[in-house]
PDB file of C-alpha atoms in Angstrom:
ATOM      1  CA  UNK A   1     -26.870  35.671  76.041  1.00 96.00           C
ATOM      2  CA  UNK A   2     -26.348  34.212  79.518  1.00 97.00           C
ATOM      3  CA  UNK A   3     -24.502  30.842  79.704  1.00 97.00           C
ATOM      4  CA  UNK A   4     -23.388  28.626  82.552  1.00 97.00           C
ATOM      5  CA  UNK A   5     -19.767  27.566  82.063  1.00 97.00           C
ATOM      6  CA  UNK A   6     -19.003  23.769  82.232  1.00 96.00           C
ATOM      7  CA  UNK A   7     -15.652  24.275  82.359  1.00 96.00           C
ATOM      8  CA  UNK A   8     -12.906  27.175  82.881  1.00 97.00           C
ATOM      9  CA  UNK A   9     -13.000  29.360  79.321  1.00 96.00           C
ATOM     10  CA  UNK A  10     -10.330  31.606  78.718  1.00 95.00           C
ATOM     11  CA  UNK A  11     -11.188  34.954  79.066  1.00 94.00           C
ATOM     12  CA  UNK A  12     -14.682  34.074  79.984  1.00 96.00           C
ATOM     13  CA  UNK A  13     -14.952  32.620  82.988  1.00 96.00           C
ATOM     14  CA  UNK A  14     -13.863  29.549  85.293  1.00 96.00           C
ATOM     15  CA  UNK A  15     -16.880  26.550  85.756  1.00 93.00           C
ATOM     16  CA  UNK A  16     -19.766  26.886  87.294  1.00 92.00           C
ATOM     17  CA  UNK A  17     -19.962  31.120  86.173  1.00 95.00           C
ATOM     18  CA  UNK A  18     -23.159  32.487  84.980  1.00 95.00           C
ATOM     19  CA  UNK A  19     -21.412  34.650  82.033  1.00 97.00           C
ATOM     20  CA  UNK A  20     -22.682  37.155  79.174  1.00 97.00           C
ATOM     21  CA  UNK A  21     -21.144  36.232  75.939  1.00 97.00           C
ATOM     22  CA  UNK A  22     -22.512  37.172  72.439  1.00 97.00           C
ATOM     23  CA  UNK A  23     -25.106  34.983  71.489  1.00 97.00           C
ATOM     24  CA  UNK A  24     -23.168  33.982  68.190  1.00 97.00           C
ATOM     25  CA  UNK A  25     -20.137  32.892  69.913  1.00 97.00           C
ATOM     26  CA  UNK A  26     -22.552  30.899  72.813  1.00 97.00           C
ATOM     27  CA  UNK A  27     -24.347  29.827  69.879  1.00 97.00           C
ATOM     28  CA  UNK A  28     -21.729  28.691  67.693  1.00 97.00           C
ATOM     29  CA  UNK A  29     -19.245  28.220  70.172  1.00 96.00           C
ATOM     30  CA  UNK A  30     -19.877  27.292  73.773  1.00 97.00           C
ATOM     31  CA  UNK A  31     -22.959  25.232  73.508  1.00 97.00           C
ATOM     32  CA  UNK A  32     -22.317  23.197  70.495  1.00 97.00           C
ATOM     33  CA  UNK A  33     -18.530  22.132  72.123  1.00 97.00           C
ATOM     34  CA  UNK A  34     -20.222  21.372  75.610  1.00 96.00           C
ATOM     35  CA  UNK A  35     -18.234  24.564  77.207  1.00 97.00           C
ATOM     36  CA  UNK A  36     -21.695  26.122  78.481  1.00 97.00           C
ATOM     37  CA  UNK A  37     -25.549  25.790  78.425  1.00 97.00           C
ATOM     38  CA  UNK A  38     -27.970  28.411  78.734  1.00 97.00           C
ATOM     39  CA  UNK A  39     -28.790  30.070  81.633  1.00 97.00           C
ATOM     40  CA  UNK A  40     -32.251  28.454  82.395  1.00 96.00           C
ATOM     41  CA  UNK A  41     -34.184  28.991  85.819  1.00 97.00           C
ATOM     42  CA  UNK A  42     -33.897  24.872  86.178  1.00 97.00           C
ATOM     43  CA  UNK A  43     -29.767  25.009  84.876  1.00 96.00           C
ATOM     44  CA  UNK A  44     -29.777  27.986  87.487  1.00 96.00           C
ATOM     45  CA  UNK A  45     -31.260  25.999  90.696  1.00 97.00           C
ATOM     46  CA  UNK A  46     -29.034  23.061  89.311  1.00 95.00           C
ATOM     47  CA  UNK A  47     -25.907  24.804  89.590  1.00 93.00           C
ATOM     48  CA  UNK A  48     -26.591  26.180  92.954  1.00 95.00           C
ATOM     49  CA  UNK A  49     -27.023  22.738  94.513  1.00 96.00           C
ATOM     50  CA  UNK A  50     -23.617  22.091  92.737  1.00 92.00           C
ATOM     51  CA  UNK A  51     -22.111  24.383  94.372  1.00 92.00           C
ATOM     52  CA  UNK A  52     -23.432  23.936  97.752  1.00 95.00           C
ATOM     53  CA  UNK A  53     -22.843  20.183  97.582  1.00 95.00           C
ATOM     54  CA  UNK A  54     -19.592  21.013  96.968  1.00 92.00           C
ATOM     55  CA  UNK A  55     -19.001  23.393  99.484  1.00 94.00           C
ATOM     56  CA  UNK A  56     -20.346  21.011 101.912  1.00 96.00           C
ATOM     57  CA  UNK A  57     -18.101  17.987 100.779  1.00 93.00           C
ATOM     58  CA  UNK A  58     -14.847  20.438 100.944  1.00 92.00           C
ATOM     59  CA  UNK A  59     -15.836  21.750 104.669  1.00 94.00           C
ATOM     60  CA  UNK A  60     -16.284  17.405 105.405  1.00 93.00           C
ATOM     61  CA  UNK A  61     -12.706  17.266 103.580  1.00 90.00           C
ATOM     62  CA  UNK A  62     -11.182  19.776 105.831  1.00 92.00           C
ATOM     63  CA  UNK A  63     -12.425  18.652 108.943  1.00 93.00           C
ATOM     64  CA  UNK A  64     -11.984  14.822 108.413  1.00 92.00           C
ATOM     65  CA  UNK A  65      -8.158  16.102 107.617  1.00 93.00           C
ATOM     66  CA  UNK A  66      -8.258  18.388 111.019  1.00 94.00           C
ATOM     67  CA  UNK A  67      -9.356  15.253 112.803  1.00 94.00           C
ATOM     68  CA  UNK A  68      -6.484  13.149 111.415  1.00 94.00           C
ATOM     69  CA  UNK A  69      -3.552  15.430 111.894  1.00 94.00           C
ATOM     70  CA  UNK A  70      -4.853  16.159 115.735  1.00 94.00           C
ATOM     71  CA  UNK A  71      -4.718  11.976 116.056  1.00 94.00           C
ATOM     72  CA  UNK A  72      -1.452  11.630 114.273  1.00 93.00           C
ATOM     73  CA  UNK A  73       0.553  14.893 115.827  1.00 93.00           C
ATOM     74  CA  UNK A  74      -0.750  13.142 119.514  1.00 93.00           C
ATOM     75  CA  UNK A  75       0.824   9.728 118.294  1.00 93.00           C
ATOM     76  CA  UNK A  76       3.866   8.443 116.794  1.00 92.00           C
ATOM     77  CA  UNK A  77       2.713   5.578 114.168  1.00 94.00           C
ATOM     78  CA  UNK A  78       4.597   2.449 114.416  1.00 94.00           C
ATOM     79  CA  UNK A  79       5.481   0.365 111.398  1.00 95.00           C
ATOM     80  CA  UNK A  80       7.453  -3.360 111.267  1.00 94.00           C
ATOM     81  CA  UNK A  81       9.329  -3.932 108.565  1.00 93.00           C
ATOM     82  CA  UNK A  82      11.591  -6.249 107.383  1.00 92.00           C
ATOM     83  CA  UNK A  83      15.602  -5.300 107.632  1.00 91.00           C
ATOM     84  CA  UNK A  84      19.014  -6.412 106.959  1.00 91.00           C
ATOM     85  CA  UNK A  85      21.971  -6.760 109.358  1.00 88.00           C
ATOM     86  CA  UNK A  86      22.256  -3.218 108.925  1.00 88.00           C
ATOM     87  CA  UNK A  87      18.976  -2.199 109.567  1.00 82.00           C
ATOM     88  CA  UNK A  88      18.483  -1.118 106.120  1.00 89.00           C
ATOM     89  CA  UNK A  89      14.704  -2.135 105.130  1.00 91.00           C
ATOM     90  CA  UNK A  90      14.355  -4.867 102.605  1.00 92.00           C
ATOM     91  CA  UNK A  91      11.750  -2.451 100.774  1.00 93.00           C
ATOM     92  CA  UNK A  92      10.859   0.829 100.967  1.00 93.00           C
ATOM     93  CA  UNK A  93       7.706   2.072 103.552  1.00 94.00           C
ATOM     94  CA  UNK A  94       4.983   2.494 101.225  1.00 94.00           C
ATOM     95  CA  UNK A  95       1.604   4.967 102.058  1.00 94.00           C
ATOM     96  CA  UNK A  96      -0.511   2.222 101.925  1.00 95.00           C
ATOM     97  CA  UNK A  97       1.925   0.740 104.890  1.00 94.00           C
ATOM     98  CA  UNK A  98       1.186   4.508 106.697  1.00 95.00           C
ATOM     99  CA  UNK A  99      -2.263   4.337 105.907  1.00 95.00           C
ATOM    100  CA  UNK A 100      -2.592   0.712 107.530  1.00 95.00           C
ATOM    101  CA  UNK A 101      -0.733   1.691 110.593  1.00 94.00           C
ATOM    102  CA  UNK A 102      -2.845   4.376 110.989  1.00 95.00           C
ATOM    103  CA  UNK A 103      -6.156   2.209 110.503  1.00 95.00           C
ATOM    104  CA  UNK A 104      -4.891   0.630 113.084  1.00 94.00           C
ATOM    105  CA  UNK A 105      -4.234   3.328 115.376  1.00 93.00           C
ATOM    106  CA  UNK A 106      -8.748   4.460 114.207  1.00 93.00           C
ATOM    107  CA  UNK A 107      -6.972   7.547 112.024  1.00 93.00           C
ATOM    108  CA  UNK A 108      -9.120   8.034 108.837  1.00 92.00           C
ATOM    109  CA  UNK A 109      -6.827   8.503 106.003  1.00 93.00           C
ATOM    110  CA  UNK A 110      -6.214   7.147 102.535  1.00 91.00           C
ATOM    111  CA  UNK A 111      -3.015   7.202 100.682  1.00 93.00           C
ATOM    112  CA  UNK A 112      -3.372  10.183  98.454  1.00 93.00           C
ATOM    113  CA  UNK A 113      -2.722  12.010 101.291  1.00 93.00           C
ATOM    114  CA  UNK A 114       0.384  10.403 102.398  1.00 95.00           C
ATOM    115  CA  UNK A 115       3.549  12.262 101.349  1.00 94.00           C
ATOM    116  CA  UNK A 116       7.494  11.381 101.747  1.00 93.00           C
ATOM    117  CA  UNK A 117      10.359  13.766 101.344  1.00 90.00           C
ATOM    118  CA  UNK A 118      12.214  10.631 100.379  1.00 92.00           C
ATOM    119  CA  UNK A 119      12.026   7.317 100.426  1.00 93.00           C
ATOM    120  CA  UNK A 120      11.821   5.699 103.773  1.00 93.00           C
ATOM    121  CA  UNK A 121      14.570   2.248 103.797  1.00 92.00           C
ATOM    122  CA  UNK A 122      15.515   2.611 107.508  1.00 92.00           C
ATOM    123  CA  UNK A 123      15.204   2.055 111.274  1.00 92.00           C
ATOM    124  CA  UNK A 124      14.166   4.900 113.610  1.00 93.00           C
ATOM    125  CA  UNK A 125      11.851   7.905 113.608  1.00 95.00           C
ATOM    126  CA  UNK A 126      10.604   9.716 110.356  1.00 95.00           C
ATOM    127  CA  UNK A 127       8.297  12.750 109.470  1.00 95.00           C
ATOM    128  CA  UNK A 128       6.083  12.114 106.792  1.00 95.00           C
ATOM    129  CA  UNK A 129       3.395  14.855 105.431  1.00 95.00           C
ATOM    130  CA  UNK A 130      -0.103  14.468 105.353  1.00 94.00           C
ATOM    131  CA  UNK A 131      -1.658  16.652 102.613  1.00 94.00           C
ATOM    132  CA  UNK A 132      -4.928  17.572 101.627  1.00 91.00           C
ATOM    133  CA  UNK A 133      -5.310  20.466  98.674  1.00 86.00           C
ATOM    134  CA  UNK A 134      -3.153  22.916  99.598  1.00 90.00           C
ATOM    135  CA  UNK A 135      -2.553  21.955 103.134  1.00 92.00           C
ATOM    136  CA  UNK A 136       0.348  19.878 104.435  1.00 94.00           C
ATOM    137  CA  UNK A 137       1.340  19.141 107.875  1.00 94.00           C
ATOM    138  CA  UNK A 138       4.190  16.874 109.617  1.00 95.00           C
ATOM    139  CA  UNK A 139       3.871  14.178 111.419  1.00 95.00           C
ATOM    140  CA  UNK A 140       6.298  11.082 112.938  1.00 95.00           C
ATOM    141  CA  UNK A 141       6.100   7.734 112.067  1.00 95.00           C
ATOM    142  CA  UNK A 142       8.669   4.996 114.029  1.00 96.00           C
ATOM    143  CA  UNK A 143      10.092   1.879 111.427  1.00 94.00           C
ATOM    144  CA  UNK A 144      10.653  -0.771 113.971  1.00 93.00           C
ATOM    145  CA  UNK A 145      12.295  -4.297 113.156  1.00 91.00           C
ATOM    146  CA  UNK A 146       9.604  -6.686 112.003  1.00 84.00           C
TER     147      UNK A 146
END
């Protein structure tokens, strides 16, 4: 029997595969426990607007995250923050602090894809990553006194 995978089956298949299983074990097995359905013409079209729908929303991902880094590498983001006498920071620089400065500066990003090596407490000139999946890039942010 044909099935379409709702999720990644060991041995099977990862989601969104049309598969041919034994119809006892899609039967008993995959359908009942909402692993697969049947592989109707209508489940067929459904799952190929699935996939280009999502196909379409990664290629948006990637290029709204090309856009950014180009912005940010061309920039140095500057952030205020509050410090000691010894230019220590009263409180660490947060990605939602990054992801304001950056609003600021017309960058589209959101804090998921902010990324510190470590925590950020002082003065001066820092890299900070910007992810997205599985790619990461560098870019410099300035803590200035507040």
């Amino acid at each position: 029997m044909k099935v379409i995978l709702l999720q990644d089956v060991a041995k099977i298949g990862r989601r969104a595969a049309v598969v041919e299983v034994p119809d006892g074990y899609a039967l008993n097995q995959l359908i009942p426990k909402k692993m697969a359905e049947p592989a109707t013409a209508a489940n067929l079209k459904r799952v190929e607007r699935m996939r280009a729908t999502a196909t379409a929303s990664k290629e948006a991902g990637e290029a709204r995250f090309d856009a950014a880094i180009a912005a940010l590498k061309a920039q140095t983001l500057s952030i205020a923050a509050s410090v000691n006498e010894q230019g220590h920071c009263f409180k660490a620089v947060s990605e939602a602090d990054v992801v304001e400065a950056a609003k600021a500066a017309e960058v589209d990003i959101d804090t998921t894809m902010v990324s510190f090596a470590a925590p950020i407490k002082e003065l001066g000139k820092h890299e900070v990553m910007l992810v997205s999946g599985a790619r990461k890039e560098v870019f410099t942010i300035e803590v200035t006194k507040a």
